[in-house]
Amino acid sequence: MKKIDDIKLGKFLSLVLRHKPETIGITLDKNGWADVNELIEKVKLSERYIDMEILERIVRENNKKRYSFNEDKTKIRASQGHSIEVELNLKEMTPPKILYHGTAIRFLKSIKEKGILKMNRQYVHLSMDIETARNVGKRHGEVVILPVDIDGLKKIRHKFYLSENNVWLTYDIPSKYILWNKIIY
Ligand code: HQG
């Protein structure tokens, strides 16, 4: 069985808990929870070494706190980033004045036309600081950061949610609420 580092194992957990639980033959419940014992057993069957101690360490130390346990640690889920339909029961919240969306320059034309769309995920993801937005955007190519006019969106009662690990989520950002004159390269 392969001993892989926590970062690699974390990425694999993201795949399983956000996108493709079937990769290891598990299912998530409607709130996105996986059974911890089943997850550990099935990850082991995929030839990756994992145990409860490693899983607890990943949940505790992951740089974005991407995963969380339920109270008695019998279940685990990703706090955001899903492409599969899950009900996270997030509370609607009022965001700070500005949020940022990091993306790739090559998407700008389309975003200008259609706004920021959730694409394959359940929500559009927004960051509270430029650095985080830069890291999100650069995964797609040459990066650009779009500041979002939250005040304007508040006026139309646009809905925002805050994930357990402090990522702001919403269903879309219409183009006219992007501060195009303030975009950051
Ligand atoms: C772009 C990370 C063309 C959008 C982060 C993005 C986040 C458009 C890409 C989470 C578009 C989708 C999500 C339009 C949006 N035309 N392209 N109209 N509207 N796009 O990976 O935001 O680190 O699904 O700008 O923290 O990059 O993994 O979304 O570039 O929370 O925990 O389409 O991933 O989480 O890409 O990232 P993604 P994202 P982790």
Short mmCIF file of C-alpha atoms and ligand atoms in Angstrom, two decimals:
data_model
loop_
_atom_site.label_atom_id
_atom_site.label_comp_id
_atom_site.label_asym_id
_atom_site.label_seq_id
_atom_site.Cartn_x
_atom_site.Cartn_y
_atom_site.Cartn_z
CA MET A 1 0.00 0.00 0.00
CA LYS A 2 1.32 3.44 -0.96
CA LYS A 3 2.21 5.84 1.85
CA ILE A 4 1.40 9.23 0.38
CA ASP A 5 1.75 12.62 1.96
CA ASP A 6 -1.16 14.45 3.55
CA ILE A 7 -1.44 16.96 0.70
CA LYS A 8 -1.83 14.24 -1.92
CA LEU A 9 -4.21 12.32 0.28
CA GLY A 10 -6.18 15.52 0.91
CA LYS A 11 -6.52 16.08 -2.84
CA PHE A 12 -7.80 12.56 -3.22
CA LEU A 13 -10.31 13.18 -0.42
CA SER A 14 -11.49 16.30 -2.28
CA LEU A 15 -12.12 14.20 -5.35
CA VAL A 16 -14.07 11.64 -3.33
CA LEU A 17 -15.98 14.03 -1.05
CA ARG A 18 -16.74 16.75 -3.60
CA HIS A 19 -16.98 15.12 -6.97
CA LYS A 20 -16.72 11.36 -7.33
CA PRO A 21 -17.44 9.22 -4.26
CA GLU A 22 -17.94 6.34 -6.67
CA THR A 23 -14.16 6.36 -7.31
CA ILE A 24 -13.84 4.24 -4.15
CA GLY A 25 -17.38 2.85 -4.17
CA ILE A 26 -18.94 4.96 -1.43
CA THR A 27 -21.98 7.21 -1.40
CA LEU A 28 -22.56 10.47 0.43
CA ASP A 29 -25.80 11.21 2.22
CA LYS A 30 -27.95 14.14 1.09
CA ASN A 31 -25.95 16.51 3.28
CA GLY A 32 -22.65 15.41 1.79
CA TRP A 33 -21.50 13.23 4.70
CA ALA A 34 -19.48 10.06 4.22
CA ASP A 35 -19.26 7.38 6.89
CA VAL A 36 -15.73 7.62 8.36
CA ASN A 37 -15.12 3.88 8.85
CA GLU A 38 -16.35 3.09 5.37
CA LEU A 39 -14.23 5.89 3.88
CA ILE A 40 -11.08 4.62 5.63
CA GLU A 41 -11.70 1.03 4.53
CA LYS A 42 -12.43 1.97 0.92
CA VAL A 43 -9.50 4.39 0.64
CA LYS A 44 -7.25 1.55 1.86
CA LEU A 45 -8.68 -0.71 -0.84
CA SER A 46 -7.59 1.93 -3.38
CA GLU A 47 -4.01 1.15 -2.30
CA ARG A 48 -3.51 4.40 -0.39
CA TYR A 49 -2.59 4.13 3.26
CA ILE A 50 -4.91 5.93 5.66
CA ASP A 51 -6.10 5.47 9.23
CA MET A 52 -8.11 7.53 11.74
CA GLU A 53 -4.99 9.27 13.04
CA ILE A 54 -4.04 10.42 9.53
CA LEU A 55 -7.60 11.49 8.73
CA GLU A 56 -7.83 13.53 11.94
CA ARG A 57 -4.49 15.17 11.13
CA ILE A 58 -5.67 16.10 7.62
CA VAL A 59 -8.92 17.57 8.93
CA ARG A 60 -6.99 19.54 11.57
CA GLU A 61 -4.06 20.73 9.49
CA ASN A 62 -5.41 21.16 5.97
CA ASN A 63 -4.42 24.68 4.91
CA LYS A 64 -7.98 25.67 4.00
CA LYS A 65 -9.77 23.46 6.52
CA ARG A 66 -11.47 21.81 3.57
CA TYR A 67 -13.01 18.88 5.48
CA SER A 68 -14.94 18.60 8.72
CA PHE A 69 -16.18 15.85 11.01
CA ASN A 70 -19.58 15.68 12.65
CA GLU A 71 -19.61 15.90 16.44
CA ASP A 72 -18.76 12.28 17.23
CA LYS A 73 -16.37 11.93 14.26
CA THR A 74 -18.39 9.15 12.67
CA LYS A 75 -18.96 11.24 9.54
CA ILE A 76 -16.84 13.52 7.39
CA ARG A 77 -17.62 15.93 4.56
CA ALA A 78 -16.07 18.65 2.41
CA SER A 79 -17.09 22.13 3.58
CA GLN A 80 -17.41 23.51 0.04
CA GLY A 81 -16.39 22.93 -3.56
CA HIS A 82 -18.91 20.23 -4.49
CA SER A 83 -19.92 19.45 -8.03
CA ILE A 84 -22.42 16.84 -6.84
CA GLU A 85 -25.71 18.06 -5.39
CA VAL A 86 -25.49 18.18 -1.61
CA GLU A 87 -27.48 20.19 0.92
CA LEU A 88 -24.98 21.89 3.23
CA ASN A 89 -27.70 23.82 5.11
CA LEU A 90 -25.70 27.02 4.92
CA LYS A 91 -27.04 30.15 6.52
CA GLU A 92 -27.56 33.20 4.38
CA MET A 93 -25.04 35.83 5.48
CA THR A 94 -24.11 39.42 4.70
CA PRO A 95 -20.65 39.58 3.14
CA PRO A 96 -18.01 42.29 3.60
CA LYS A 97 -17.99 45.25 1.18
CA ILE A 98 -15.73 43.61 -1.40
CA LEU A 99 -15.13 40.00 -2.30
CA TYR A 100 -12.77 38.73 -4.96
CA HIS A 101 -13.05 36.07 -7.63
CA GLY A 102 -9.78 34.70 -8.98
CA THR A 103 -9.95 33.37 -12.50
CA ALA A 104 -7.93 33.06 -15.71
CA ILE A 105 -7.49 35.86 -18.25
CA ARG A 106 -8.73 33.50 -20.97
CA PHE A 107 -12.20 33.40 -19.34
CA LEU A 108 -12.64 37.18 -19.21
CA LYS A 109 -14.47 37.61 -22.51
CA SER A 110 -17.05 35.03 -21.60
CA ILE A 111 -17.40 36.32 -18.01
CA LYS A 112 -17.94 39.83 -19.37
CA GLU A 113 -20.82 38.51 -21.47
CA LYS A 114 -22.42 36.04 -19.09
CA GLY A 115 -21.20 37.01 -15.62
CA ILE A 116 -19.47 34.63 -13.20
CA LEU A 117 -21.28 31.29 -13.39
CA LYS A 118 -20.97 28.29 -11.11
CA MET A 119 -19.96 26.10 -14.05
CA ASN A 120 -19.63 22.51 -12.78
CA ARG A 121 -19.86 23.32 -9.08
CA GLN A 122 -22.84 24.02 -6.83
CA TYR A 123 -21.84 27.63 -6.20
CA VAL A 124 -19.61 30.44 -7.41
CA HIS A 125 -16.74 30.72 -4.93
CA LEU A 126 -15.54 34.12 -3.71
CA SER A 127 -12.54 34.98 -1.52
CA MET A 128 -12.13 37.59 1.19
CA ASP A 129 -8.58 38.48 0.20
CA ILE A 130 -6.62 38.98 -3.00
CA GLU A 131 -3.97 36.40 -2.16
CA THR A 132 -6.49 33.58 -1.78
CA ALA A 133 -8.28 34.63 -4.97
CA ARG A 134 -4.93 34.59 -6.79
CA ASN A 135 -4.25 31.02 -5.67
CA VAL A 136 -7.70 29.89 -6.82
CA GLY A 137 -7.40 31.64 -10.18
CA LYS A 138 -3.92 30.51 -11.08
CA ARG A 139 -5.02 26.88 -11.27
CA HIS A 140 -6.72 27.82 -14.54
CA GLY A 141 -3.90 29.77 -16.25
CA GLU A 142 -2.68 33.34 -16.29
CA VAL A 143 -4.52 34.84 -13.39
CA VAL A 144 -6.79 37.86 -13.02
CA ILE A 145 -8.73 38.93 -9.94
CA LEU A 146 -12.22 40.35 -10.22
CA PRO A 147 -13.48 42.50 -7.32
CA VAL A 148 -17.23 42.14 -6.83
CA ASP A 149 -19.56 45.04 -5.98
CA ILE A 150 -21.21 43.60 -2.88
CA ASP A 151 -23.06 46.84 -2.02
CA GLY A 152 -24.75 46.78 -5.41
CA LEU A 153 -25.72 43.15 -4.98
CA LYS A 154 -27.06 43.78 -1.47
CA LYS A 155 -29.45 46.32 -2.98
CA ILE A 156 -30.99 43.61 -5.16
CA ARG A 157 -31.01 41.18 -2.20
CA HIS A 158 -28.61 38.82 -3.88
CA LYS A 159 -28.06 35.79 -1.63
CA PHE A 160 -24.67 34.89 -0.16
CA TYR A 161 -23.65 31.99 2.05
CA LEU A 162 -20.52 31.41 4.13
CA SER A 163 -19.09 27.91 4.17
CA GLU A 164 -17.81 26.39 7.38
CA ASN A 165 -14.26 27.12 6.22
CA ASN A 166 -14.99 30.78 5.38
CA VAL A 167 -15.41 30.64 1.61
CA TRP A 168 -18.20 32.92 0.37
CA LEU A 169 -20.65 31.19 -1.93
CA THR A 170 -23.36 32.47 -4.23
CA TYR A 171 -25.24 31.21 -7.29
CA ASP A 172 -23.87 33.71 -9.82
CA ILE A 173 -22.44 37.20 -10.21
CA PRO A 174 -24.01 39.20 -13.06
CA SER A 175 -21.40 41.00 -15.14
CA LYS A 176 -22.55 44.47 -14.16
CA TYR A 177 -21.65 43.79 -10.53
CA ILE A 178 -18.02 43.08 -11.36
CA LEU A 179 -15.86 46.16 -10.74
CA TRP A 180 -14.29 46.01 -14.20
CA ASN A 181 -12.32 49.21 -13.68
CA LYS A 182 -10.63 47.70 -10.62
CA ILE A 183 -9.57 44.29 -11.84
CA ILE A 184 -6.14 43.15 -10.64
CA TYR A 185 -3.54 41.34 -12.76
C1 HQG B 1 -14.72 30.25 -14.58
C2 HQG B 1 -11.02 26.05 -4.68
C3 HQG B 1 -16.11 31.24 -18.61
C4 HQG B 1 -14.41 30.57 -13.15
C5 HQG B 1 -11.31 27.47 -4.37
C6 HQG B 1 -13.38 29.50 -12.84
C7 HQG B 1 -12.76 27.58 -4.60
C8 HQG B 1 -16.24 31.13 -16.35
C9 HQG B 1 -13.84 28.33 -13.69
C10 HQG B 1 -13.14 26.40 -5.47
C11 HQG B 1 -17.49 31.78 -16.36
C12 HQG B 1 -14.53 27.25 -12.88
C13 HQG B 1 -13.68 26.81 -6.79
C14 HQG B 1 -18.01 32.17 -17.61
C15 HQG B 1 -17.00 31.37 -14.32
N1 HQG B 1 -17.29 31.88 -18.71
N2 HQG B 1 -15.56 30.85 -17.47
N3 HQG B 1 -19.18 32.83 -17.73
N4 HQG B 1 -17.94 31.92 -15.10
N5 HQG B 1 -15.98 30.88 -15.06
O1 HQG B 1 -12.60 25.15 -10.38
O2 HQG B 1 -13.76 29.26 -8.60
O3 HQG B 1 -8.78 25.19 -3.02
O4 HQG B 1 -15.10 25.16 -10.82
O5 HQG B 1 -13.88 31.88 -13.03
O6 HQG B 1 -10.99 27.82 -3.06
O7 HQG B 1 -11.76 28.17 -9.76
O8 HQG B 1 -10.00 23.30 -4.06
O9 HQG B 1 -14.07 27.10 -9.73
O10 HQG B 1 -12.11 29.90 -13.23
O11 HQG B 1 -13.43 27.52 -3.38
O12 HQG B 1 -10.54 24.00 -1.75
O13 HQG B 1 -14.80 28.86 -14.62
O14 HQG B 1 -11.95 25.66 -5.62
O15 HQG B 1 -11.20 25.33 -3.55
O16 HQG B 1 -13.54 26.59 -12.15
O17 HQG B 1 -12.66 27.22 -7.68
P1 HQG B 1 -13.82 25.89 -10.76
P2 HQG B 1 -13.02 28.03 -8.99
P3 HQG B 1 -10.05 24.41 -3.08
#
